Amino acid sequence: MTLLRRTIAATGVALLLAAGGCTRAESTVQAGALDVTGTVMMDQELHDRLPEVIRAKGFIRFVTDASYAPMEYFAADGRTIIGFEPDLAAALGEVLGIKVEMVVGAFSTALDEVSAGAYDGVFSSMTDTKERQQKADFVDYFSTGTSILVQRGNVKGIAELDDLCGHSVATEKGTYQEQMLQRVRKECGAEGMRIHSRGTNADALVELRTGRVSAVLQDYPPASFLATDERTSAFFQLASDHQYETGLFGIAVAKDNTALRDCLHAALGRLIASGTYADLLARWELSASAVTEATVNAG
């Protein structure tokens, strides 16, 4: 039986300057990286069921976009990935008896990179949809909807999706929210809507904070976090408390990697049954988004 530890260990960290002054970080977080009440027991049978290639290399590597607090984001050191999903990944690693790494990459190409074998999966607040299931299988762990984030004061008077017509709206490229905006724009008529699809959620937020767009569409947990956290609440607020099109987040794995999918599914089930999953949600004030059982492909 292994206690989940407080210290977050980062390995293989490199910060690289990209074009346009942006920073691209390749960061990893390993299992055993959190502090919760209770313990997690390694399941030897599940460990032995992991794909041989994963057991041979000694780790599972997930790609993530660490710009989505409180789901996954960089700590104050600018190098360590923290949040609910890194904590859950670490706990899954404890059950499976293997190190888990989370590496920063582009959300919009993450599924293709998993299909190509660059990563073992996507762990990045990715909504499980029928369209995405054509490329990957999903182990579902979280339920939430989409919210509209606006500047503090909401001078544009935006309250619902229809109010976005005639405005510029930003979101992260390749997200479910980008598809939502495209559907809403079709109903805008002559008013239209200008959609700014940005490489990361952080880029979309810069657009809103500087007034280049009137709103950002994103999942409720990060939108609520920005509207209430003391570091950002002076700049952002929710247009309303309404959540649109509630769905499930899933860990995406390649469709031919059923062994890894099934091990992650079983490990998540053990975390739910043990109460560790609930502890992690509570730690990040996300209990309202709990699922009651581990499912695959929104099943």
PDB file of C-alpha atoms in Angstrom:
ATOM      1  CA  MET A   1       0.000   0.000   0.000  1.00  0.00           C
ATOM      2  CA  THR A   2       1.464   3.357  -1.069  1.00  0.00           C
ATOM      3  CA  LEU A   3       0.641   6.736   0.465  1.00  0.00           C
ATOM      4  CA  LEU A   4       0.033   9.469  -2.101  1.00  0.00           C
ATOM      5  CA  ARG A   5       2.780  11.962  -1.394  1.00  0.00           C
ATOM      6  CA  ARG A   6       2.644  15.750  -1.163  1.00  0.00           C
ATOM      7  CA  THR A   7       5.646  16.656  -3.303  1.00  0.00           C
ATOM      8  CA  ILE A   8       5.151  17.016  -7.032  1.00  0.00           C
ATOM      9  CA  ALA A   9       8.150  15.656  -8.905  1.00  0.00           C
ATOM     10  CA  ALA A  10       8.938  17.136 -12.306  1.00  0.00           C
ATOM     11  CA  THR A  11      11.288  15.388 -14.720  1.00  0.00           C
ATOM     12  CA  GLY A  12      12.622  16.117 -18.155  1.00  0.00           C
ATOM     13  CA  VAL A  13      11.570  19.784 -18.069  1.00  0.00           C
ATOM     14  CA  ALA A  14      12.630  22.135 -20.855  1.00  0.00           C
ATOM     15  CA  LEU A  15      11.349  25.613 -21.728  1.00  0.00           C
ATOM     16  CA  LEU A  16      11.743  26.579 -25.382  1.00  0.00           C
ATOM     17  CA  LEU A  17      11.076  29.976 -26.955  1.00  0.00           C
ATOM     18  CA  ALA A  18       8.807  29.782 -29.973  1.00  0.00           C
ATOM     19  CA  ALA A  19       8.063  32.298 -32.719  1.00  0.00           C
ATOM     20  CA  GLY A  20       6.192  35.420 -31.690  1.00  0.00           C
ATOM     21  CA  GLY A  21       7.588  35.449 -28.174  1.00  0.00           C
ATOM     22  CA  CYS A  22       5.396  32.572 -26.985  1.00  0.00           C
ATOM     23  CA  THR A  23       6.781  29.946 -24.679  1.00  0.00           C
ATOM     24  CA  ARG A  24       6.395  26.244 -25.323  1.00  0.00           C
ATOM     25  CA  ALA A  25       7.025  23.978 -22.371  1.00  0.00           C
ATOM     26  CA  GLU A  26       7.710  20.266 -22.424  1.00  0.00           C
ATOM     27  CA  SER A  27       6.945  19.320 -18.845  1.00  0.00           C
ATOM     28  CA  THR A  28       6.205  16.099 -17.102  1.00  0.00           C
ATOM     29  CA  VAL A  29       4.642  15.180 -13.811  1.00  0.00           C
ATOM     30  CA  GLN A  30       5.108  11.721 -12.327  1.00  0.00           C
ATOM     31  CA  ALA A  31       2.963   9.455 -10.220  1.00  0.00           C
ATOM     32  CA  GLY A  32       2.930   9.743  -6.443  1.00  0.00           C
ATOM     33  CA  ALA A  33       2.561  13.504  -6.702  1.00  0.00           C
ATOM     34  CA  LEU A  34      -0.315  14.488  -4.460  1.00  0.00           C
ATOM     35  CA  ASP A  35      -1.660  14.638  -0.957  1.00  0.00           C
ATOM     36  CA  VAL A  36      -5.084  13.192  -0.233  1.00  0.00           C
ATOM     37  CA  THR A  37      -6.734  11.618   2.746  1.00  0.00           C
ATOM     38  CA  GLY A  38      -6.375   7.874   2.464  1.00  0.00           C
ATOM     39  CA  THR A  39      -4.175   5.517   0.504  1.00  0.00           C
ATOM     40  CA  VAL A  40      -4.088   3.869  -2.878  1.00  0.00           C
ATOM     41  CA  MET A  41      -3.133   0.243  -3.271  1.00  0.00           C
ATOM     42  CA  MET A  42      -1.230  -0.971  -6.300  1.00  0.00           C
ATOM     43  CA  ASP A  43      -3.131  -3.639  -8.220  1.00  0.00           C
ATOM     44  CA  GLN A  44      -0.571  -6.160  -9.432  1.00  0.00           C
ATOM     45  CA  GLU A  45      -3.048  -7.832 -11.761  1.00  0.00           C
ATOM     46  CA  LEU A  46      -3.773  -4.537 -13.517  1.00  0.00           C
ATOM     47  CA  HIS A  47      -0.063  -3.765 -13.721  1.00  0.00           C
ATOM     48  CA  ASP A  48       0.540  -7.111 -15.408  1.00  0.00           C
ATOM     49  CA  ARG A  49      -2.282  -6.391 -17.884  1.00  0.00           C
ATOM     50  CA  LEU A  50      -0.657  -3.168 -19.113  1.00  0.00           C
ATOM     51  CA  PRO A  51       0.684  -3.362 -22.678  1.00  0.00           C
ATOM     52  CA  GLU A  52       4.132  -4.922 -22.727  1.00  0.00           C
ATOM     53  CA  VAL A  53       5.608  -1.882 -24.477  1.00  0.00           C
ATOM     54  CA  ILE A  54       4.458   0.373 -21.614  1.00  0.00           C
ATOM     55  CA  ARG A  55       5.772  -1.970 -18.921  1.00  0.00           C
ATOM     56  CA  ALA A  56       9.078  -2.174 -20.787  1.00  0.00           C
ATOM     57  CA  LYS A  57       9.574   1.605 -20.982  1.00  0.00           C
ATOM     58  CA  GLY A  58       8.304   2.082 -17.419  1.00  0.00           C
ATOM     59  CA  PHE A  59       5.833   4.918 -17.846  1.00  0.00           C
ATOM     60  CA  ILE A  60       2.597   6.098 -19.426  1.00  0.00           C
ATOM     61  CA  ARG A  61       2.917   9.408 -21.261  1.00  0.00           C
ATOM     62  CA  PHE A  62      -0.100  11.690 -21.689  1.00  0.00           C
ATOM     63  CA  VAL A  63      -0.197  14.918 -23.694  1.00  0.00           C
ATOM     64  CA  THR A  64      -1.963  17.935 -22.175  1.00  0.00           C
ATOM     65  CA  ASP A  65      -2.414  21.680 -22.657  1.00  0.00           C
ATOM     66  CA  ALA A  66      -1.507  23.118 -19.259  1.00  0.00           C
ATOM     67  CA  SER A  67      -3.497  26.357 -19.584  1.00  0.00           C
ATOM     68  CA  TYR A  68      -6.799  25.252 -18.079  1.00  0.00           C
ATOM     69  CA  ALA A  69      -6.850  25.850 -14.321  1.00  0.00           C
ATOM     70  CA  PRO A  70      -7.978  24.147 -12.156  1.00  0.00           C
ATOM     71  CA  MET A  71      -7.864  21.130 -14.467  1.00  0.00           C
ATOM     72  CA  GLU A  72      -4.201  21.435 -15.471  1.00  0.00           C
ATOM     73  CA  TYR A  73      -1.915  24.454 -15.320  1.00  0.00           C
ATOM     74  CA  PHE A  74       1.589  25.566 -14.375  1.00  0.00           C
ATOM     75  CA  ALA A  75       2.501  26.205 -10.747  1.00  0.00           C
ATOM     76  CA  ALA A  76       4.217  29.423  -9.702  1.00  0.00           C
ATOM     77  CA  ASP A  77       7.596  28.013 -10.774  1.00  0.00           C
ATOM     78  CA  GLY A  78       6.370  28.009 -14.381  1.00  0.00           C
ATOM     79  CA  ARG A  79       7.567  24.434 -14.845  1.00  0.00           C
ATOM     80  CA  THR A  80       5.464  22.104 -12.721  1.00  0.00           C
ATOM     81  CA  ILE A  81       2.053  21.008 -13.982  1.00  0.00           C
ATOM     82  CA  ILE A  82      -0.578  20.967 -11.233  1.00  0.00           C
ATOM     83  CA  GLY A  83      -4.347  20.588 -11.094  1.00  0.00           C
ATOM     84  CA  PHE A  84      -7.058  17.986 -10.775  1.00  0.00           C
ATOM     85  CA  GLU A  85      -6.043  16.020 -13.842  1.00  0.00           C
ATOM     86  CA  PRO A  86      -2.332  15.685 -12.930  1.00  0.00           C
ATOM     87  CA  ASP A  87      -3.464  14.530  -9.477  1.00  0.00           C
ATOM     88  CA  LEU A  88      -5.860  12.002 -10.987  1.00  0.00           C
ATOM     89  CA  ALA A  89      -3.161  10.827 -13.406  1.00  0.00           C
ATOM     90  CA  ALA A  90      -0.802  10.298 -10.473  1.00  0.00           C
ATOM     91  CA  ALA A  91      -3.433   8.315  -8.587  1.00  0.00           C
ATOM     92  CA  LEU A  92      -4.084   6.137 -11.651  1.00  0.00           C
ATOM     93  CA  GLY A  93      -0.342   5.506 -11.814  1.00  0.00           C
ATOM     94  CA  GLU A  94      -0.337   4.415  -8.179  1.00  0.00           C
ATOM     95  CA  VAL A  95      -3.077   1.858  -8.861  1.00  0.00           C
ATOM     96  CA  LEU A  96      -1.296   0.583 -11.968  1.00  0.00           C
ATOM     97  CA  GLY A  97       2.129   0.603 -10.324  1.00  0.00           C
ATOM     98  CA  ILE A  98       3.757   2.691 -13.038  1.00  0.00           C
ATOM     99  CA  LYS A  99       5.042   6.226 -13.483  1.00  0.00           C
ATOM    100  CA  VAL A 100       2.747   8.659 -15.301  1.00  0.00           C
ATOM    101  CA  GLU A 101       4.064  11.633 -17.261  1.00  0.00           C
ATOM    102  CA  MET A 102       2.082  14.606 -18.553  1.00  0.00           C
ATOM    103  CA  VAL A 103       3.750  16.402 -21.430  1.00  0.00           C
ATOM    104  CA  VAL A 104       2.624  19.780 -22.772  1.00  0.00           C
ATOM    105  CA  GLY A 105       1.529  19.782 -26.402  1.00  0.00           C
ATOM    106  CA  ALA A 106      -1.012  21.300 -28.797  1.00  0.00           C
ATOM    107  CA  PHE A 107      -4.615  20.393 -28.013  1.00  0.00           C
ATOM    108  CA  SER A 108      -5.728  20.694 -31.630  1.00  0.00           C
ATOM    109  CA  THR A 109      -3.341  17.960 -32.836  1.00  0.00           C
ATOM    110  CA  ALA A 110      -3.262  15.792 -29.706  1.00  0.00           C
ATOM    111  CA  LEU A 111      -5.508  13.006 -31.015  1.00  0.00           C
ATOM    112  CA  ASP A 112      -3.505  12.705 -34.228  1.00  0.00           C
ATOM    113  CA  GLU A 113      -0.265  12.483 -32.239  1.00  0.00           C
ATOM    114  CA  VAL A 114      -1.721   9.702 -30.096  1.00  0.00           C
ATOM    115  CA  SER A 115      -2.815   7.849 -33.222  1.00  0.00           C
ATOM    116  CA  ALA A 116       0.733   8.230 -34.568  1.00  0.00           C
ATOM    117  CA  GLY A 117       2.202   6.789 -31.370  1.00  0.00           C
ATOM    118  CA  ALA A 118       3.891   9.941 -30.068  1.00  0.00           C
ATOM    119  CA  TYR A 119       1.924   9.694 -26.803  1.00  0.00           C
ATOM    120  CA  ASP A 120      -0.026   6.990 -25.014  1.00  0.00           C
ATOM    121  CA  GLY A 121      -3.074   9.208 -24.565  1.00  0.00           C
ATOM    122  CA  VAL A 122      -4.595  12.667 -24.183  1.00  0.00           C
ATOM    123  CA  PHE A 123      -5.380  13.824 -20.636  1.00  0.00           C
ATOM    124  CA  SER A 124      -6.483  17.411 -21.203  1.00  0.00           C
ATOM    125  CA  SER A 125     -10.156  18.136 -20.396  1.00  0.00           C
ATOM    126  CA  MET A 126     -11.157  16.624 -23.733  1.00  0.00           C
ATOM    127  CA  THR A 127     -14.889  16.186 -24.233  1.00  0.00           C
ATOM    128  CA  ASP A 128     -15.840  12.675 -25.314  1.00  0.00           C
ATOM    129  CA  THR A 129     -17.827  13.066 -28.558  1.00  0.00           C
ATOM    130  CA  LYS A 130     -18.947  10.669 -31.286  1.00  0.00           C
ATOM    131  CA  GLU A 131     -16.739  12.518 -33.759  1.00  0.00           C
ATOM    132  CA  ARG A 132     -13.637  12.092 -31.623  1.00  0.00           C
ATOM    133  CA  GLN A 133     -14.469   8.446 -31.009  1.00  0.00           C
ATOM    134  CA  GLN A 134     -13.637   7.884 -34.672  1.00  0.00           C
ATOM    135  CA  LYS A 135      -9.995   8.507 -33.732  1.00  0.00           C
ATOM    136  CA  ALA A 136      -9.768   7.309 -30.119  1.00  0.00           C
ATOM    137  CA  ASP A 137     -11.470   5.536 -27.250  1.00  0.00           C
ATOM    138  CA  PHE A 138     -12.280   7.530 -24.103  1.00  0.00           C
ATOM    139  CA  VAL A 139     -12.175   6.590 -20.433  1.00  0.00           C
ATOM    140  CA  ASP A 140     -14.649   9.079 -18.957  1.00  0.00           C
ATOM    141  CA  TYR A 141     -13.938  10.667 -15.566  1.00  0.00           C
ATOM    142  CA  PHE A 142     -15.668  14.089 -15.334  1.00  0.00           C
ATOM    143  CA  SER A 143     -18.993  15.742 -16.191  1.00  0.00           C
ATOM    144  CA  THR A 144     -19.439  19.416 -17.014  1.00  0.00           C
ATOM    145  CA  GLY A 145     -20.854  21.931 -19.480  1.00  0.00           C
ATOM    146  CA  THR A 146     -19.724  25.044 -21.341  1.00  0.00           C
ATOM    147  CA  SER A 147     -19.875  28.610 -20.004  1.00  0.00           C
ATOM    148  CA  ILE A 148     -19.505  32.100 -21.437  1.00  0.00           C
ATOM    149  CA  LEU A 149     -16.696  34.160 -19.906  1.00  0.00           C
ATOM    150  CA  VAL A 150     -16.738  37.964 -20.315  1.00  0.00           C
ATOM    151  CA  GLN A 151     -14.785  40.937 -19.020  1.00  0.00           C
ATOM    152  CA  ARG A 152     -15.573  42.042 -15.463  1.00  0.00           C
ATOM    153  CA  GLY A 153     -18.543  44.409 -15.633  1.00  0.00           C
ATOM    154  CA  ASN A 154     -19.968  42.736 -18.756  1.00  0.00           C
ATOM    155  CA  VAL A 155     -20.375  46.060 -20.540  1.00  0.00           C
ATOM    156  CA  LYS A 156     -21.527  44.247 -23.696  1.00  0.00           C
ATOM    157  CA  GLY A 157     -24.506  42.817 -21.802  1.00  0.00           C
ATOM    158  CA  ILE A 158     -23.906  39.220 -22.904  1.00  0.00           C
ATOM    159  CA  ALA A 159     -26.084  36.727 -21.028  1.00  0.00           C
ATOM    160  CA  GLU A 160     -26.571  33.753 -23.357  1.00  0.00           C
ATOM    161  CA  LEU A 161     -25.265  32.164 -26.548  1.00  0.00           C
ATOM    162  CA  ASP A 162     -27.587  34.139 -28.846  1.00  0.00           C
ATOM    163  CA  ASP A 163     -26.098  37.368 -27.477  1.00  0.00           C
ATOM    164  CA  LEU A 164     -22.762  36.435 -29.040  1.00  0.00           C
ATOM    165  CA  CYS A 165     -24.122  37.224 -32.506  1.00  0.00           C
ATOM    166  CA  GLY A 166     -22.518  40.369 -33.872  1.00  0.00           C
ATOM    167  CA  HIS A 167     -19.481  39.984 -31.599  1.00  0.00           C
ATOM    168  CA  SER A 168     -15.973  38.569 -31.782  1.00  0.00           C
ATOM    169  CA  VAL A 169     -15.557  35.501 -29.577  1.00  0.00           C
ATOM    170  CA  ALA A 170     -12.406  33.535 -28.770  1.00  0.00           C
ATOM    171  CA  THR A 171     -11.836  29.921 -27.869  1.00  0.00           C
ATOM    172  CA  GLU A 172      -9.097  27.319 -28.081  1.00  0.00           C
ATOM    173  CA  LYS A 173      -8.567  25.729 -31.479  1.00  0.00           C
ATOM    174  CA  GLY A 174      -9.837  22.191 -31.871  1.00  0.00           C
ATOM    175  CA  THR A 175     -12.128  22.296 -28.837  1.00  0.00           C
ATOM    176  CA  TYR A 176     -15.755  21.351 -28.475  1.00  0.00           C
ATOM    177  CA  GLN A 177     -16.424  25.046 -27.821  1.00  0.00           C
ATOM    178  CA  GLU A 178     -15.070  25.959 -31.254  1.00  0.00           C
ATOM    179  CA  GLN A 179     -17.655  23.622 -32.779  1.00  0.00           C
ATOM    180  CA  MET A 180     -20.384  25.162 -30.599  1.00  0.00           C
ATOM    181  CA  LEU A 181     -19.522  28.653 -31.814  1.00  0.00           C
ATOM    182  CA  GLN A 182     -19.617  27.513 -35.428  1.00  0.00           C
ATOM    183  CA  ARG A 183     -23.127  26.135 -34.873  1.00  0.00           C
ATOM    184  CA  VAL A 184     -24.306  29.313 -33.139  1.00  0.00           C
ATOM    185  CA  ARG A 185     -22.866  31.484 -35.925  1.00  0.00           C
ATOM    186  CA  LYS A 186     -25.073  29.716 -38.476  1.00  0.00           C
ATOM    187  CA  GLU A 187     -28.104  31.078 -36.595  1.00  0.00           C
ATOM    188  CA  CYS A 188     -26.799  34.648 -36.381  1.00  0.00           C
ATOM    189  CA  GLY A 189     -28.024  35.732 -39.779  1.00  0.00           C
ATOM    190  CA  ALA A 190     -26.722  39.062 -41.071  1.00  0.00           C
ATOM    191  CA  GLU A 191     -25.152  39.915 -37.695  1.00  0.00           C
ATOM    192  CA  GLY A 192     -22.673  37.096 -38.049  1.00  0.00           C
ATOM    193  CA  MET A 193     -19.992  36.237 -35.507  1.00  0.00           C
ATOM    194  CA  ARG A 194     -16.208  36.462 -35.690  1.00  0.00           C
ATOM    195  CA  ILE A 195     -14.563  33.395 -34.147  1.00  0.00           C
ATOM    196  CA  HIS A 196     -10.966  33.740 -32.956  1.00  0.00           C
ATOM    197  CA  SER A 197      -9.559  30.211 -32.640  1.00  0.00           C
ATOM    198  CA  ARG A 198      -6.324  30.354 -30.656  1.00  0.00           C
ATOM    199  CA  GLY A 199      -3.570  27.833 -30.025  1.00  0.00           C
ATOM    200  CA  THR A 200      -4.122  27.645 -26.264  1.00  0.00           C
ATOM    201  CA  ASN A 201      -6.787  28.651 -23.794  1.00  0.00           C
ATOM    202  CA  ALA A 202      -4.323  31.197 -22.379  1.00  0.00           C
ATOM    203  CA  ASP A 203      -4.104  32.861 -25.797  1.00  0.00           C
ATOM    204  CA  ALA A 204      -7.898  33.107 -25.965  1.00  0.00           C
ATOM    205  CA  LEU A 205      -8.002  34.728 -22.518  1.00  0.00           C
ATOM    206  CA  VAL A 206      -5.471  37.362 -23.580  1.00  0.00           C
ATOM    207  CA  GLU A 207      -7.851  38.287 -26.413  1.00  0.00           C
ATOM    208  CA  LEU A 208     -10.656  38.823 -23.899  1.00  0.00           C
ATOM    209  CA  ARG A 209      -8.616  40.673 -21.310  1.00  0.00           C
ATOM    210  CA  THR A 210      -7.297  43.114 -23.923  1.00  0.00           C
ATOM    211  CA  GLY A 211     -10.751  43.715 -25.396  1.00  0.00           C
ATOM    212  CA  ARG A 212     -10.099  42.179 -28.804  1.00  0.00           C
ATOM    213  CA  VAL A 213     -13.079  39.870 -28.274  1.00  0.00           C
ATOM    214  CA  SER A 214     -16.293  40.226 -26.281  1.00  0.00           C
ATOM    215  CA  ALA A 215     -16.303  36.748 -24.777  1.00  0.00           C
ATOM    216  CA  VAL A 216     -14.499  33.430 -24.454  1.00  0.00           C
ATOM    217  CA  LEU A 217     -16.295  30.108 -24.593  1.00  0.00           C
ATOM    218  CA  GLN A 218     -14.821  27.413 -22.342  1.00  0.00           C
ATOM    219  CA  ASP A 219     -15.799  24.656 -19.947  1.00  0.00           C
ATOM    220  CA  TYR A 220     -17.474  25.735 -16.720  1.00  0.00           C
ATOM    221  CA  PRO A 221     -14.735  24.734 -14.203  1.00  0.00           C
ATOM    222  CA  PRO A 222     -11.954  26.909 -15.694  1.00  0.00           C
ATOM    223  CA  ALA A 223     -14.402  29.726 -16.428  1.00  0.00           C
ATOM    224  CA  SER A 224     -15.660  29.675 -12.836  1.00  0.00           C
ATOM    225  CA  PHE A 225     -12.086  29.490 -11.548  1.00  0.00           C
ATOM    226  CA  LEU A 226     -11.129  32.639 -13.456  1.00  0.00           C
ATOM    227  CA  ALA A 227     -14.232  34.486 -12.268  1.00  0.00           C
ATOM    228  CA  THR A 228     -13.582  33.717  -8.583  1.00  0.00           C
ATOM    229  CA  ASP A 229      -9.804  33.393  -8.133  1.00  0.00           C
ATOM    230  CA  GLU A 230      -8.324  36.501  -6.512  1.00  0.00           C
ATOM    231  CA  ARG A 231      -5.643  36.734  -9.208  1.00  0.00           C
ATOM    232  CA  THR A 232      -8.101  36.940 -12.110  1.00  0.00           C
ATOM    233  CA  SER A 233     -11.554  37.897 -10.797  1.00  0.00           C
ATOM    234  CA  ALA A 234     -10.857  41.605 -11.366  1.00  0.00           C
ATOM    235  CA  PHE A 235     -10.691  40.892 -15.107  1.00  0.00           C
ATOM    236  CA  PHE A 236     -13.244  38.161 -15.785  1.00  0.00           C
ATOM    237  CA  GLN A 237     -16.757  37.092 -14.848  1.00  0.00           C
ATOM    238  CA  LEU A 238     -19.315  34.533 -15.977  1.00  0.00           C
ATOM    239  CA  ALA A 239     -22.016  35.873 -18.280  1.00  0.00           C
ATOM    240  CA  SER A 240     -24.406  33.634 -16.324  1.00  0.00           C
ATOM    241  CA  ASP A 241     -24.341  30.461 -14.241  1.00  0.00           C
ATOM    242  CA  HIS A 242     -25.820  28.461 -17.104  1.00  0.00           C
ATOM    243  CA  GLN A 243     -23.866  25.474 -18.426  1.00  0.00           C
ATOM    244  CA  TYR A 244     -24.500  24.558 -22.053  1.00  0.00           C
ATOM    245  CA  GLU A 245     -24.364  21.060 -23.545  1.00  0.00           C
ATOM    246  CA  THR A 246     -23.154  19.110 -20.532  1.00  0.00           C
ATOM    247  CA  GLY A 247     -20.901  16.208 -21.474  1.00  0.00           C
ATOM    248  CA  LEU A 248     -18.092  13.968 -20.269  1.00  0.00           C
ATOM    249  CA  PHE A 249     -14.341  14.496 -20.251  1.00  0.00           C
ATOM    250  CA  GLY A 250     -12.352  11.399 -21.136  1.00  0.00           C
ATOM    251  CA  ILE A 251      -8.775  10.161 -21.294  1.00  0.00           C
ATOM    252  CA  ALA A 252      -8.276   9.458 -24.999  1.00  0.00           C
ATOM    253  CA  VAL A 253      -6.228   6.432 -26.063  1.00  0.00           C
ATOM    254  CA  ALA A 254      -5.626   5.003 -29.516  1.00  0.00           C
ATOM    255  CA  LYS A 255      -8.428   2.752 -30.708  1.00  0.00           C
ATOM    256  CA  ASP A 256      -6.049  -0.180 -31.153  1.00  0.00           C
ATOM    257  CA  ASN A 257      -4.691   0.181 -27.606  1.00  0.00           C
ATOM    258  CA  THR A 258      -7.560  -1.594 -25.866  1.00  0.00           C
ATOM    259  CA  ALA A 259      -5.293  -3.057 -23.174  1.00  0.00           C
ATOM    260  CA  LEU A 260      -4.295   0.392 -21.913  1.00  0.00           C
ATOM    261  CA  ARG A 261      -7.874   1.632 -22.202  1.00  0.00           C
ATOM    262  CA  ASP A 262      -9.181  -1.263 -20.136  1.00  0.00           C
ATOM    263  CA  CYS A 263      -6.469  -0.873 -17.463  1.00  0.00           C
ATOM    264  CA  LEU A 264      -7.183   2.849 -17.095  1.00  0.00           C
ATOM    265  CA  HIS A 265     -10.909   2.114 -16.933  1.00  0.00           C
ATOM    266  CA  ALA A 266     -10.432  -0.475 -14.187  1.00  0.00           C
ATOM    267  CA  ALA A 267      -8.003   1.753 -12.247  1.00  0.00           C
ATOM    268  CA  LEU A 268     -10.447   4.664 -12.351  1.00  0.00           C
ATOM    269  CA  GLY A 269     -13.167   2.364 -11.058  1.00  0.00           C
ATOM    270  CA  ARG A 270     -10.985   1.449  -8.095  1.00  0.00           C
ATOM    271  CA  LEU A 271     -10.298   5.129  -7.332  1.00  0.00           C
ATOM    272  CA  ILE A 272     -14.020   5.875  -7.416  1.00  0.00           C
ATOM    273  CA  ALA A 273     -14.849   2.914  -5.174  1.00  0.00           C
ATOM    274  CA  SER A 274     -12.083   3.756  -2.680  1.00  0.00           C
ATOM    275  CA  GLY A 275     -13.139   7.403  -2.279  1.00  0.00           C
ATOM    276  CA  THR A 276      -9.816   8.743  -3.561  1.00  0.00           C
ATOM    277  CA  TYR A 277     -11.510  10.138  -6.668  1.00  0.00           C
ATOM    278  CA  ALA A 278     -13.976  12.074  -4.482  1.00  0.00           C
ATOM    279  CA  ASP A 279     -11.102  13.353  -2.335  1.00  0.00           C
ATOM    280  CA  LEU A 280      -9.300  14.703  -5.389  1.00  0.00           C
ATOM    281  CA  LEU A 281     -12.418  16.438  -6.690  1.00  0.00           C
ATOM    282  CA  ALA A 282     -12.980  18.018  -3.282  1.00  0.00           C
ATOM    283  CA  ARG A 283      -9.382  19.189  -3.146  1.00  0.00           C
ATOM    284  CA  TRP A 284      -9.941  21.221  -6.320  1.00  0.00           C
ATOM    285  CA  GLU A 285     -13.553  22.212  -5.442  1.00  0.00           C
ATOM    286  CA  LEU A 286     -14.908  20.183  -8.355  1.00  0.00           C
ATOM    287  CA  SER A 287     -17.209  17.770  -6.553  1.00  0.00           C
ATOM    288  CA  ALA A 288     -20.242  18.882  -8.569  1.00  0.00           C
ATOM    289  CA  SER A 289     -18.631  17.367 -11.674  1.00  0.00           C
ATOM    290  CA  ALA A 290     -18.183  13.870 -10.249  1.00  0.00           C
ATOM    291  CA  VAL A 291     -19.169  10.784 -12.187  1.00  0.00           C
ATOM    292  CA  THR A 292     -20.583   7.841 -10.243  1.00  0.00           C
ATOM    293  CA  GLU A 293     -18.851   5.154 -12.279  1.00  0.00           C
ATOM    294  CA  ALA A 294     -16.025   4.751 -14.757  1.00  0.00           C
ATOM    295  CA  THR A 295     -17.310   4.457 -18.323  1.00  0.00           C
ATOM    296  CA  VAL A 296     -15.854   4.088 -21.818  1.00  0.00           C
ATOM    297  CA  ASN A 297     -16.984   6.174 -24.804  1.00  0.00           C
ATOM    298  CA  ALA A 298     -19.743   7.978 -22.887  1.00  0.00           C
ATOM    299  CA  GLY A 299     -21.242   4.582 -22.089  1.00  0.00           C
TER     300      GLY A 299
END
